[in-house]
Amino acid sequence: MKIYGITGWKNGGKTGLVERLVAEITARGFAVSTIKHAHHRTDVDQPGRDSFRHREAGAQQVLLSSPNRWALMSELRDAPEPTLDELLGHLSPVDLVLIEGYKRDAHPKVEAFRTENGKPTLASENDTIRAVAADCAVESNLPVFDLNDTGAIADFILAEVGL
């Protein structure tokens, strides 16, 4: 599996870019999965639902299955957060995994950048960033794309990973 990241500051446009890239790259016939890193407490289950009750009762893992999808939830119960490599090991094989976040990990990345954040680009201090996708002019030695030019960004990523 090839991996490529989308990183940036909070509200920098990462999620929208990942969403558009998944649609663009899958439309080109490639199988794509994603990993999203959240810094805050995240719960994909709702209080009162059966699977929530199983987790609250102490289950380490709860696998929820329906005719449309299945999801496996694992409770860390004070264990350390898994590394990105460990999480990648849980995915079924695909052509490309797009990773949102994990700005300090070693995989190559495109930075999503919005001027409204009022912060400098991460690319100036992070050599794993290979390009910047911005909503404004950015001075950089790296390739710079319009944040909304999904096709060009997809072309760049696919060329980078050899797909």
PDB file of N, CA and C in Angstrom, residues 57-115:
ATOM      1  N   ALA A  57     -19.506  -1.216  29.276  1.00  0.00           N
ATOM      2  CA  ALA A  57     -19.457  -2.358  30.198  1.00  0.00           C
ATOM      3  C   ALA A  57     -18.040  -2.894  30.360  1.00  0.00           C
ATOM      4  N   GLY A  58     -17.128  -2.477  29.474  1.00  0.00           N
ATOM      5  CA  GLY A  58     -15.737  -2.880  29.619  1.00  0.00           C
ATOM      6  C   GLY A  58     -15.136  -3.666  28.477  1.00  0.00           C
ATOM      7  N   ALA A  59     -15.868  -3.868  27.395  1.00  0.00           N
ATOM      8  CA  ALA A  59     -15.319  -4.621  26.265  1.00  0.00           C
ATOM      9  C   ALA A  59     -14.091  -3.905  25.707  1.00  0.00           C
ATOM     10  N   GLN A  60     -13.055  -4.658  25.397  1.00  0.00           N
ATOM     11  CA  GLN A  60     -11.852  -4.105  24.768  1.00  0.00           C
ATOM     12  C   GLN A  60     -12.132  -3.713  23.331  1.00  0.00           C
ATOM     13  N   GLN A  61     -12.853  -4.569  22.601  1.00  0.00           N
ATOM     14  CA  GLN A  61     -13.228  -4.281  21.223  1.00  0.00           C
ATOM     15  C   GLN A  61     -14.705  -4.589  21.034  1.00  0.00           C
ATOM     16  N   VAL A  62     -15.337  -3.788  20.173  1.00  0.00           N
ATOM     17  CA  VAL A  62     -16.723  -4.012  19.794  1.00  0.00           C
ATOM     18  C   VAL A  62     -16.778  -3.934  18.284  1.00  0.00           C
ATOM     19  N   LEU A  63     -17.236  -4.993  17.654  1.00  0.00           N
ATOM     20  CA  LEU A  63     -17.412  -5.006  16.209  1.00  0.00           C
ATOM     21  C   LEU A  63     -18.897  -4.870  15.942  1.00  0.00           C
ATOM     22  N   LEU A  64     -19.251  -3.836  15.209  1.00  0.00           N
ATOM     23  CA  LEU A  64     -20.632  -3.553  14.858  1.00  0.00           C
ATOM     24  C   LEU A  64     -20.811  -3.874  13.383  1.00  0.00           C
ATOM     25  N   SER A  65     -21.803  -4.676  13.064  1.00  0.00           N
ATOM     26  CA  SER A  65     -22.031  -5.084  11.680  1.00  0.00           C
ATOM     27  C   SER A  65     -23.471  -4.804  11.283  1.00  0.00           C
ATOM     28  N   SER A  66     -23.633  -4.356  10.036  1.00  0.00           N
ATOM     29  CA  SER A  66     -24.967  -4.135   9.477  1.00  0.00           C
ATOM     30  C   SER A  66     -24.904  -4.511   8.000  1.00  0.00           C
ATOM     31  N   PRO A  67     -26.032  -4.523   7.322  1.00  0.00           N
ATOM     32  CA  PRO A  67     -26.009  -4.853   5.888  1.00  0.00           C
ATOM     33  C   PRO A  67     -25.206  -3.847   5.048  1.00  0.00           C
ATOM     34  N   ASN A  68     -24.977  -2.639   5.571  1.00  0.00           N
ATOM     35  CA  ASN A  68     -24.292  -1.597   4.809  1.00  0.00           C
ATOM     36  C   ASN A  68     -22.819  -1.432   5.137  1.00  0.00           C
ATOM     37  N   ARG A  69     -22.386  -1.742   6.367  1.00  0.00           N
ATOM     38  CA  ARG A  69     -21.001  -1.522   6.777  1.00  0.00           C
ATOM     39  C   ARG A  69     -20.727  -2.246   8.076  1.00  0.00           C
ATOM     40  N   TRP A  70     -19.442  -2.328   8.399  1.00  0.00           N
ATOM     41  CA  TRP A  70     -19.067  -2.827   9.709  1.00  0.00           C
ATOM     42  C   TRP A  70     -17.985  -1.915  10.254  1.00  0.00           C
ATOM     43  N   ALA A  71     -17.892  -1.847  11.548  1.00  0.00           N
ATOM     44  CA  ALA A  71     -16.895  -0.996  12.202  1.00  0.00           C
ATOM     45  C   ALA A  71     -16.363  -1.722  13.419  1.00  0.00           C
ATOM     46  N   LEU A  72     -15.062  -1.646  13.605  1.00  0.00           N
ATOM     47  CA  LEU A  72     -14.420  -2.230  14.768  1.00  0.00           C
ATOM     48  C   LEU A  72     -13.916  -1.101  15.645  1.00  0.00           C
ATOM     49  N   MET A  73     -14.397  -1.034  16.866  1.00  0.00           N
ATOM     50  CA  MET A  73     -13.953  -0.028  17.827  1.00  0.00           C
ATOM     51  C   MET A  73     -13.108  -0.712  18.881  1.00  0.00           C
ATOM     52  N   SER A  74     -11.961  -0.120  19.158  1.00  0.00           N
ATOM     53  CA  SER A  74     -11.068  -0.649  20.192  1.00  0.00           C
ATOM     54  C   SER A  74     -10.885   0.405  21.265  1.00  0.00           C
ATOM     55  N   GLU A  75     -11.074   0.017  22.486  1.00  0.00           N
ATOM     56  CA  GLU A  75     -10.880   0.911  23.626  1.00  0.00           C
ATOM     57  C   GLU A  75      -9.447   0.786  24.119  1.00  0.00           C
ATOM     58  N   LEU A  76      -8.762   1.890  24.292  1.00  0.00           N
ATOM     59  CA  LEU A  76      -7.381   1.853  24.759  1.00  0.00           C
ATOM     60  C   LEU A  76      -7.280   1.581  26.262  1.00  0.00           C
ATOM     61  N   ARG A  77      -8.269   1.991  27.005  1.00  0.00           N
ATOM     62  CA  ARG A  77      -8.286   1.726  28.455  1.00  0.00           C
ATOM     63  C   ARG A  77      -6.932   2.036  29.092  1.00  0.00           C
ATOM     64  N   ASP A  78      -6.460   3.259  28.871  1.00  0.00           N
ATOM     65  CA  ASP A  78      -5.203   3.788  29.412  1.00  0.00           C
ATOM     66  C   ASP A  78      -3.946   3.238  28.751  1.00  0.00           C
ATOM     67  N   ALA A  79      -4.082   2.405  27.740  1.00  0.00           N
ATOM     68  CA  ALA A  79      -2.915   1.957  26.962  1.00  0.00           C
ATOM     69  C   ALA A  79      -2.506   3.117  26.044  1.00  0.00           C
ATOM     70  N   PRO A  80      -1.255   3.136  25.590  1.00  0.00           N
ATOM     71  CA  PRO A  80      -0.822   4.218  24.700  1.00  0.00           C
ATOM     72  C   PRO A  80      -1.539   4.168  23.349  1.00  0.00           C
ATOM     73  N   GLU A  81      -1.686   5.331  22.745  1.00  0.00           N
ATOM     74  CA  GLU A  81      -2.284   5.414  21.416  1.00  0.00           C
ATOM     75  C   GLU A  81      -1.418   4.636  20.429  1.00  0.00           C
ATOM     76  N   PRO A  82      -2.033   3.841  19.540  1.00  0.00           N
ATOM     77  CA  PRO A  82      -1.240   3.083  18.563  1.00  0.00           C
ATOM     78  C   PRO A  82      -0.489   4.025  17.622  1.00  0.00           C
ATOM     79  N   THR A  83       0.654   3.557  17.129  1.00  0.00           N
ATOM     80  CA  THR A  83       1.409   4.330  16.154  1.00  0.00           C
ATOM     81  C   THR A  83       0.692   4.268  14.806  1.00  0.00           C
ATOM     82  N   LEU A  84       1.083   5.147  13.925  1.00  0.00           N
ATOM     83  CA  LEU A  84       0.515   5.131  12.587  1.00  0.00           C
ATOM     84  C   LEU A  84       0.792   3.802  11.899  1.00  0.00           C
ATOM     85  N   ASP A  85       1.998   3.268  12.038  1.00  0.00           N
ATOM     86  CA  ASP A  85       2.314   1.965  11.436  1.00  0.00           C
ATOM     87  C   ASP A  85       1.412   0.861  11.973  1.00  0.00           C
ATOM     88  N   GLU A  86       1.138   0.881  13.270  1.00  0.00           N
ATOM     89  CA  GLU A  86       0.237  -0.131  13.842  1.00  0.00           C
ATOM     90  C   GLU A  86      -1.165   0.004  13.269  1.00  0.00           C
ATOM     91  N   LEU A  87      -1.637   1.235  13.111  1.00  0.00           N
ATOM     92  CA  LEU A  87      -2.967   1.453  12.552  1.00  0.00           C
ATOM     93  C   LEU A  87      -3.033   1.019  11.096  1.00  0.00           C
ATOM     94  N   LEU A  88      -1.980   1.318  10.330  1.00  0.00           N
ATOM     95  CA  LEU A  88      -1.944   0.894   8.923  1.00  0.00           C
ATOM     96  C   LEU A  88      -2.057  -0.621   8.806  1.00  0.00           C
ATOM     97  N   GLY A  89      -1.509  -1.339   9.777  1.00  0.00           N
ATOM     98  CA  GLY A  89      -1.578  -2.794   9.774  1.00  0.00           C
ATOM     99  C   GLY A  89      -2.981  -3.345   9.922  1.00  0.00           C
ATOM    100  N   HIS A  90      -3.920  -2.513  10.374  1.00  0.00           N
ATOM    101  CA  HIS A  90      -5.314  -2.952  10.528  1.00  0.00           C
ATOM    102  C   HIS A  90      -6.135  -2.769   9.258  1.00  0.00           C
ATOM    103  N   LEU A  91      -5.602  -2.049   8.276  1.00  0.00           N
ATOM    104  CA  LEU A  91      -6.362  -1.768   7.061  1.00  0.00           C
ATOM    105  C   LEU A  91      -6.250  -2.903   6.055  1.00  0.00           C
ATOM    106  N   SER A  92      -7.302  -3.123   5.315  1.00  0.00           N
ATOM    107  CA  SER A  92      -7.259  -4.042   4.188  1.00  0.00           C
ATOM    108  C   SER A  92      -6.434  -3.394   3.081  1.00  0.00           C
ATOM    109  N   PRO A  93      -5.764  -4.202   2.259  1.00  0.00           N
ATOM    110  CA  PRO A  93      -4.929  -3.640   1.196  1.00  0.00           C
ATOM    111  C   PRO A  93      -5.736  -2.788   0.204  1.00  0.00           C
ATOM    112  N   VAL A  94      -5.179  -1.642  -0.132  1.00  0.00           N
ATOM    113  CA  VAL A  94      -5.736  -0.733  -1.141  1.00  0.00           C
ATOM    114  C   VAL A  94      -4.559  -0.149  -1.927  1.00  0.00           C
ATOM    115  N   ASP A  95      -4.863   0.613  -2.956  1.00  0.00           N
ATOM    116  CA  ASP A  95      -3.806   1.258  -3.730  1.00  0.00           C
ATOM    117  C   ASP A  95      -3.148   2.396  -2.942  1.00  0.00           C
ATOM    118  N   LEU A  96      -3.964   3.191  -2.248  1.00  0.00           N
ATOM    119  CA  LEU A  96      -3.468   4.386  -1.578  1.00  0.00           C
ATOM    120  C   LEU A  96      -4.211   4.624  -0.281  1.00  0.00           C
ATOM    121  N   VAL A  97      -3.463   4.944   0.759  1.00  0.00           N
ATOM    122  CA  VAL A  97      -4.048   5.396   2.021  1.00  0.00           C
ATOM    123  C   VAL A  97      -3.713   6.867   2.171  1.00  0.00           C
ATOM    124  N   LEU A  98      -4.747   7.706   2.276  1.00  0.00           N
ATOM    125  CA  LEU A  98      -4.553   9.123   2.552  1.00  0.00           C
ATOM    126  C   LEU A  98      -4.668   9.324   4.053  1.00  0.00           C
ATOM    127  N   ILE A  99      -3.678   9.984   4.615  1.00  0.00           N
ATOM    128  CA  ILE A  99      -3.590  10.161   6.064  1.00  0.00           C
ATOM    129  C   ILE A  99      -3.793  11.628   6.395  1.00  0.00           C
ATOM    130  N   GLU A 100      -4.824  11.931   7.162  1.00  0.00           N
ATOM    131  CA  GLU A 100      -5.077  13.306   7.582  1.00  0.00           C
ATOM    132  C   GLU A 100      -4.507  13.514   8.976  1.00  0.00           C
ATOM    133  N   GLY A 101      -3.610  14.472   9.080  1.00  0.00           N
ATOM    134  CA  GLY A 101      -2.955  14.752  10.352  1.00  0.00           C
ATOM    135  C   GLY A 101      -1.583  14.103  10.401  1.00  0.00           C
ATOM    136  N   TYR A 102      -1.178  13.659  11.570  1.00  0.00           N
ATOM    137  CA  TYR A 102       0.125  13.008  11.765  1.00  0.00           C
ATOM    138  C   TYR A 102       1.248  13.846  11.158  1.00  0.00           C
ATOM    139  N   LYS A 103       1.242  15.149  11.445  1.00  0.00           N
ATOM    140  CA  LYS A 103       2.204  16.051  10.808  1.00  0.00           C
ATOM    141  C   LYS A 103       3.647  15.753  11.172  1.00  0.00           C
ATOM    142  N   ARG A 104       3.894  15.072  12.279  1.00  0.00           N
ATOM    143  CA  ARG A 104       5.270  14.801  12.695  1.00  0.00           C
ATOM    144  C   ARG A 104       5.789  13.436  12.229  1.00  0.00           C
ATOM    145  N   ASP A 105       4.926  12.613  11.639  1.00  0.00           N
ATOM    146  CA  ASP A 105       5.363  11.300  11.152  1.00  0.00           C
ATOM    147  C   ASP A 105       6.140  11.458   9.847  1.00  0.00           C
ATOM    148  N   ALA A 106       6.860  10.404   9.465  1.00  0.00           N
ATOM    149  CA  ALA A 106       7.851  10.484   8.388  1.00  0.00           C
ATOM    150  C   ALA A 106       7.308  10.354   6.970  1.00  0.00           C
ATOM    151  N   HIS A 107       6.048  10.016   6.776  1.00  0.00           N
ATOM    152  CA  HIS A 107       5.513   9.846   5.419  1.00  0.00           C
ATOM    153  C   HIS A 107       5.427  11.198   4.694  1.00  0.00           C
ATOM    154  N   PRO A 108       5.433  11.166   3.347  1.00  0.00           N
ATOM    155  CA  PRO A 108       5.336  12.412   2.577  1.00  0.00           C
ATOM    156  C   PRO A 108       3.936  13.019   2.694  1.00  0.00           C
ATOM    157  N   LYS A 109       3.894  14.359   2.578  1.00  0.00           N
ATOM    158  CA  LYS A 109       2.631  15.061   2.804  1.00  0.00           C
ATOM    159  C   LYS A 109       2.476  16.268   1.881  1.00  0.00           C
ATOM    160  N   VAL A 110       1.220  16.654   1.689  1.00  0.00           N
ATOM    161  CA  VAL A 110       0.846  17.944   1.125  1.00  0.00           C
ATOM    162  C   VAL A 110       0.275  18.747   2.281  1.00  0.00           C
ATOM    163  N   GLU A 111       0.694  20.001   2.386  1.00  0.00           N
ATOM    164  CA  GLU A 111       0.136  20.867   3.420  1.00  0.00           C
ATOM    165  C   GLU A 111      -1.059  21.630   2.865  1.00  0.00           C
ATOM    166  N   ALA A 112      -2.193  21.546   3.552  1.00  0.00           N
ATOM    167  CA  ALA A 112      -3.363  22.365   3.245  1.00  0.00           C
ATOM    168  C   ALA A 112      -3.223  23.651   4.053  1.00  0.00           C
ATOM    169  N   PHE A 113      -3.283  24.790   3.383  1.00  0.00           N
ATOM    170  CA  PHE A 113      -2.991  26.064   4.045  1.00  0.00           C
ATOM    171  C   PHE A 113      -4.026  27.115   3.668  1.00  0.00           C
ATOM    172  N   ARG A 114      -4.578  27.756   4.687  1.00  0.00           N
ATOM    173  CA  ARG A 114      -5.503  28.870   4.488  1.00  0.00           C
ATOM    174  C   ARG A 114      -4.926  30.106   5.155  1.00  0.00           C
ATOM    175  N   THR A 115      -4.943  31.208   4.451  1.00  0.00           N
ATOM    176  CA  THR A 115      -4.382  32.458   4.962  1.00  0.00           C
ATOM    177  C   THR A 115      -5.093  32.934   6.222  1.00  0.00           C
TER     178      THR A 115
END
